[in-house]
PDB file of C-alpha atoms in Angstrom:
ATOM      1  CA  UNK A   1      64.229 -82.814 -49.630  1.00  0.00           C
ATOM      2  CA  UNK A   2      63.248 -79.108 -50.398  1.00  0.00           C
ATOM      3  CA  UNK A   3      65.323 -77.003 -48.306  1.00  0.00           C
ATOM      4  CA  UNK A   4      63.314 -73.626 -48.839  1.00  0.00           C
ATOM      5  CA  UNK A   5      61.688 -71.958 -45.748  1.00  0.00           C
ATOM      6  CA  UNK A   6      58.147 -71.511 -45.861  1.00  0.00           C
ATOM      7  CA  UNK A   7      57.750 -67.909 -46.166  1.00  0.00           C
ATOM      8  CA  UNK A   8      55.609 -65.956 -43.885  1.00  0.00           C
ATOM      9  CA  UNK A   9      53.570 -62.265 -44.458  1.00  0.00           C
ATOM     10  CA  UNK A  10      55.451 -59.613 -43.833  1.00  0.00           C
ATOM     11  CA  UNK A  11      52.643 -58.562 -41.134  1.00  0.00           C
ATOM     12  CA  UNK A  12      53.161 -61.397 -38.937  1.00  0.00           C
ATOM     13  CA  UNK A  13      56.653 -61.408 -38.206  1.00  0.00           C
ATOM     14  CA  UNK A  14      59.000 -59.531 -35.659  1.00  0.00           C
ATOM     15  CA  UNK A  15      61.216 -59.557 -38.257  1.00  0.00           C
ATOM     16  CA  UNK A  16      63.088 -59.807 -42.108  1.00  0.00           C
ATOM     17  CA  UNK A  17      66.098 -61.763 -42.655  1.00  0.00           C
ATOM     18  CA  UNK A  18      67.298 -61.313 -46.145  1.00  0.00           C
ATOM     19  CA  UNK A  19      69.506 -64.171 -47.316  1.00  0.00           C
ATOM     20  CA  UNK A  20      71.164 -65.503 -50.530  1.00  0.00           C
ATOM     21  CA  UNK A  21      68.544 -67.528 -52.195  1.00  0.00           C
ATOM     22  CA  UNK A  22      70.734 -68.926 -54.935  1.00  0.00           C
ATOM     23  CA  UNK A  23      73.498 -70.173 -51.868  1.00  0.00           C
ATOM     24  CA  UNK A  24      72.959 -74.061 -50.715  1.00  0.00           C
ATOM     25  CA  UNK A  25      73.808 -73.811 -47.083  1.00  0.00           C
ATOM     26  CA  UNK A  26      72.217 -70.748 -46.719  1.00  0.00           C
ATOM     27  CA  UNK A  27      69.153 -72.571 -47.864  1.00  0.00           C
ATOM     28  CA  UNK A  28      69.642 -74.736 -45.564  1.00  0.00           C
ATOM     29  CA  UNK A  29      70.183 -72.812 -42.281  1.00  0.00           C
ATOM     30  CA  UNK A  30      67.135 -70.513 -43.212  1.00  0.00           C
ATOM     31  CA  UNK A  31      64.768 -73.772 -43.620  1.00  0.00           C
ATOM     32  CA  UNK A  32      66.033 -74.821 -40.233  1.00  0.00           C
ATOM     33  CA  UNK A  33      65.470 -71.077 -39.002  1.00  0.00           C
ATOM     34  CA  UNK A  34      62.054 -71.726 -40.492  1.00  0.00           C
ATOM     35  CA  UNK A  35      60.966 -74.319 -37.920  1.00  0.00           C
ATOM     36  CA  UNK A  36      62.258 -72.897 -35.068  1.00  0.00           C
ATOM     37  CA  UNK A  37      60.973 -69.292 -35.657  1.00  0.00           C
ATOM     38  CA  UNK A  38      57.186 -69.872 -36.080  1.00  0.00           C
ATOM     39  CA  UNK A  39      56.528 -67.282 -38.045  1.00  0.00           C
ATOM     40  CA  UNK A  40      58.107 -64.819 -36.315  1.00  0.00           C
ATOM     41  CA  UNK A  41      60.754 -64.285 -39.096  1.00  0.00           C
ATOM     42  CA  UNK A  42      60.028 -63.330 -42.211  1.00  0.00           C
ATOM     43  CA  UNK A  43      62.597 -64.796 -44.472  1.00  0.00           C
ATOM     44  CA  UNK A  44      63.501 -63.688 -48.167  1.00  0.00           C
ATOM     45  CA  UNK A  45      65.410 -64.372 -50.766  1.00  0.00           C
ATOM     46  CA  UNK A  46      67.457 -61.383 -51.007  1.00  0.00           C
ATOM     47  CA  UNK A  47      67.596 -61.985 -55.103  1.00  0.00           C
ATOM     48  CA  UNK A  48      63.881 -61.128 -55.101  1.00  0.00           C
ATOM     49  CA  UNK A  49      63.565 -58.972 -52.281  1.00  0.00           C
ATOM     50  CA  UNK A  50      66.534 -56.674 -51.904  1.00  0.00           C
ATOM     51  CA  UNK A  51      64.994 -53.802 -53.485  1.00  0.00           C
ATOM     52  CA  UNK A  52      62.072 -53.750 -51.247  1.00  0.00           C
ATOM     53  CA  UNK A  53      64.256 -52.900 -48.123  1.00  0.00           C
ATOM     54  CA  UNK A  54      66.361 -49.355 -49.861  1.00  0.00           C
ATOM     55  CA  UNK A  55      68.432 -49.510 -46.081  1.00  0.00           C
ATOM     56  CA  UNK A  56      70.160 -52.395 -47.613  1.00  0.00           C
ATOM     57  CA  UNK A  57      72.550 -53.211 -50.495  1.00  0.00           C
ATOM     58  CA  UNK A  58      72.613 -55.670 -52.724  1.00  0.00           C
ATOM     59  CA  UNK A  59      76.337 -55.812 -52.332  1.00  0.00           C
ATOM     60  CA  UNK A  60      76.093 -55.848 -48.718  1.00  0.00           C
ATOM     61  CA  UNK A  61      73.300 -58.290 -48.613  1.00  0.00           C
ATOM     62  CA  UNK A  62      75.698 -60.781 -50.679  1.00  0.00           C
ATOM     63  CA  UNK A  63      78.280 -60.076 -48.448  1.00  0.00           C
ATOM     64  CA  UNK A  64      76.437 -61.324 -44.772  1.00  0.00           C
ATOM     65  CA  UNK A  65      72.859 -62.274 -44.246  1.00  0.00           C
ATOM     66  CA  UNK A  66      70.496 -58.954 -42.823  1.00  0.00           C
ATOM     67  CA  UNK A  67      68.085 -58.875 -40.455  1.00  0.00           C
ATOM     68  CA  UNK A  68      65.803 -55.458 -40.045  1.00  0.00           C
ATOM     69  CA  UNK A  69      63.753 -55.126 -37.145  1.00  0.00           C
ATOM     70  CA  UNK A  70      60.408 -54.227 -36.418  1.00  0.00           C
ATOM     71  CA  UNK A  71      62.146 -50.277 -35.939  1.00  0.00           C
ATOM     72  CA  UNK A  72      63.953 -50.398 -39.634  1.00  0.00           C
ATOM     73  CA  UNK A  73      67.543 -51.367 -37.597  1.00  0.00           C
ATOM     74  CA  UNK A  74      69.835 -53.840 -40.028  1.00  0.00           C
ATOM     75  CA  UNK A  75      71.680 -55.751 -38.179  1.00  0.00           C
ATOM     76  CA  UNK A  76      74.590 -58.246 -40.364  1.00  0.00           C
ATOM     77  CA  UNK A  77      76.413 -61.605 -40.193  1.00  0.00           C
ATOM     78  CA  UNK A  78      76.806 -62.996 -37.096  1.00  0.00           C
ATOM     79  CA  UNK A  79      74.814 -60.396 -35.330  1.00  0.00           C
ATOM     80  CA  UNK A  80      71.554 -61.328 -37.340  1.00  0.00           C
ATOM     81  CA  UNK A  81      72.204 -64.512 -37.086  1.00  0.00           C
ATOM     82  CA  UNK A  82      71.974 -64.355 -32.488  1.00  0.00           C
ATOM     83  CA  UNK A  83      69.322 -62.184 -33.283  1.00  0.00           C
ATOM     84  CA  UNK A  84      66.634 -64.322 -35.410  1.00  0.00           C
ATOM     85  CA  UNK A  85      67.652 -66.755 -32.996  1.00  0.00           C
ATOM     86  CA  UNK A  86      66.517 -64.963 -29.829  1.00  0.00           C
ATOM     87  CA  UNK A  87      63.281 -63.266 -32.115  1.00  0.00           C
ATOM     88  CA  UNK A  88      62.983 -67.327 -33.146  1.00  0.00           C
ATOM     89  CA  UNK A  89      62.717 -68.678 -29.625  1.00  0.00           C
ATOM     90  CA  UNK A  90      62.841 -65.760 -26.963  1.00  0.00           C
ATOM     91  CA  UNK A  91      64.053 -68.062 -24.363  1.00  0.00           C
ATOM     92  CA  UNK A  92      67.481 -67.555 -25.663  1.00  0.00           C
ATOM     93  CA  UNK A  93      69.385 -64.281 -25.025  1.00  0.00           C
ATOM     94  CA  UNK A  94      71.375 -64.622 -27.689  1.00  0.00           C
ATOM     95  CA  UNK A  95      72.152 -60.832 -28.230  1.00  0.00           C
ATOM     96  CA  UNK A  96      73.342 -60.839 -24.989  1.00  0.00           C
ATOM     97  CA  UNK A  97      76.113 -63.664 -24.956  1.00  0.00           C
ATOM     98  CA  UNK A  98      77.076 -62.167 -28.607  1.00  0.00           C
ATOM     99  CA  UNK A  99      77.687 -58.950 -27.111  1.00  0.00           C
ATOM    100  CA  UNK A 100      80.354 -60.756 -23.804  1.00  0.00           C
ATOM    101  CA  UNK A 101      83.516 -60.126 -24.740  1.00  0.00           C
ATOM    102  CA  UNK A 102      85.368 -62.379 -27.357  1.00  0.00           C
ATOM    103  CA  UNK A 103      82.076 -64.206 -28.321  1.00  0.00           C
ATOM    104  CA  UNK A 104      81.582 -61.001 -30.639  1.00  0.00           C
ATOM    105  CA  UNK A 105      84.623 -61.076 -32.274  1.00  0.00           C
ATOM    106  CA  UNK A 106      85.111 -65.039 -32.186  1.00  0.00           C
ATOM    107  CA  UNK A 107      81.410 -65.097 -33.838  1.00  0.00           C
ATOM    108  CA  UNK A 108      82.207 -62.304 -36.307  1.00  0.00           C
ATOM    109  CA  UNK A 109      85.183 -64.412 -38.022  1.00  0.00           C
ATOM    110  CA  UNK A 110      83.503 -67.701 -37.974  1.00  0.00           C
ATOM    111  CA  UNK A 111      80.538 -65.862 -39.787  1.00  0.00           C
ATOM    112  CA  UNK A 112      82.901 -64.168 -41.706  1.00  0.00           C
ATOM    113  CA  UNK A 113      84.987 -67.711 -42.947  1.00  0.00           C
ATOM    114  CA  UNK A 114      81.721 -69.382 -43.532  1.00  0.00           C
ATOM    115  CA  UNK A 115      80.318 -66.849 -45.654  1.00  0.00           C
ATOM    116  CA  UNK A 116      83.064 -66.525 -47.778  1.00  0.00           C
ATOM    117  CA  UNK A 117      83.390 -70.028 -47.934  1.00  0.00           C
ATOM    118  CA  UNK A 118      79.220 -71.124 -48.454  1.00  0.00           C
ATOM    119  CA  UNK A 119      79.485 -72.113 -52.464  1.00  0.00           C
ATOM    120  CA  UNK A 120      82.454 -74.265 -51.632  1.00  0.00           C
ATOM    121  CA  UNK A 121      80.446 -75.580 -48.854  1.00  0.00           C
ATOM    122  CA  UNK A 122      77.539 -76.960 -50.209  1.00  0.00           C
ATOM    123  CA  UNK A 123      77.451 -75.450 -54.003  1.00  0.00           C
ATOM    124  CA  UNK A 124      75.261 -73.162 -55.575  1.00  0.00           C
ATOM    125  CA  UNK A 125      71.198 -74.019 -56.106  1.00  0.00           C
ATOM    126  CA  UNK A 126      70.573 -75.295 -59.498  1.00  0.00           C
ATOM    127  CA  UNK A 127      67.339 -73.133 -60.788  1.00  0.00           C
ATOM    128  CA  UNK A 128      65.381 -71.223 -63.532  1.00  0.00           C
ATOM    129  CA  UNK A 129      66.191 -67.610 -62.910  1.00  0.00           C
ATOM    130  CA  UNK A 130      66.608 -66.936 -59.119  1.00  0.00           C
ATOM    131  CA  UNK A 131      65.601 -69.745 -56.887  1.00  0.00           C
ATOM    132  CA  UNK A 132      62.563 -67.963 -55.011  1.00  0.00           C
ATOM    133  CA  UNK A 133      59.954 -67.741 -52.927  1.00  0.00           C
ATOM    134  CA  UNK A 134      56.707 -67.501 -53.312  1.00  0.00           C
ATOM    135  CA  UNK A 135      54.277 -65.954 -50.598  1.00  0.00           C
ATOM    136  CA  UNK A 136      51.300 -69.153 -49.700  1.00  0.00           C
TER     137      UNK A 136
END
């Protein structure tokens, strides 16, 4: 089963989650992220796309998946993660139950375990150089 997302043009989505490519769970969640969002998220390997987007650091980008809006604002972890969900299905107010108090900061450390935690998870993708995307 190929786990990559189907990437969209930059054009027609709200916005740009950069994630790590090479990770298997993070694979994962973005293909899922994929579905839901309907090309409203434009979702890239951050191995291939990281230099494109000069607000963000590698290092950082390794660290927690980023999201940058349609306005150029990066948001990180768990706080990118509510907010492709609410860009991915606007029903959802997701950046407003992440912002009640306690669901920020119980949200922040489960991102926080998980992402230091994701190769132990589920490994790391087995793949010629870095395991990319390429634009339909």
């Amino acid at each position: 089963m190929d786990t990559q997302p189907t990437p969209q043009k930059p054009y027609q989505a709200k916005a740009t989650v950069l994630y790590d490519g090479n990770c298997v769970f993070c694979r994962r969640q973005v293909a899922f992220l994929d579905r839901l969002s309907r090309q409203r998220l434009n979702l890239l390997n951050l191995h291939e796309h990281w230099r494109d987007y000069p607000q963000v650091s590698f290092e950082a980008a390794m660290q927690e998946m980023k999201l940058i809006d349609e306005k150029g604002k990066v948001y990180g972890g768990a706080g990118a993660v509510a907010k492709s969900l609410e860009i991915a299905y606007p029903l959802l107010k997701l950046s407003k139950l992440y912002n009640l108090p306690g669901v920020k900061w119980f949200c922040d450390m489960a991102y926080r375990l998980i992402a230091e935690n994701r190769y132990r998870l589920m490994g790391e993708a087995e793949c010629e150089g870095a395991c990319g995307l390429k634009y339909r």
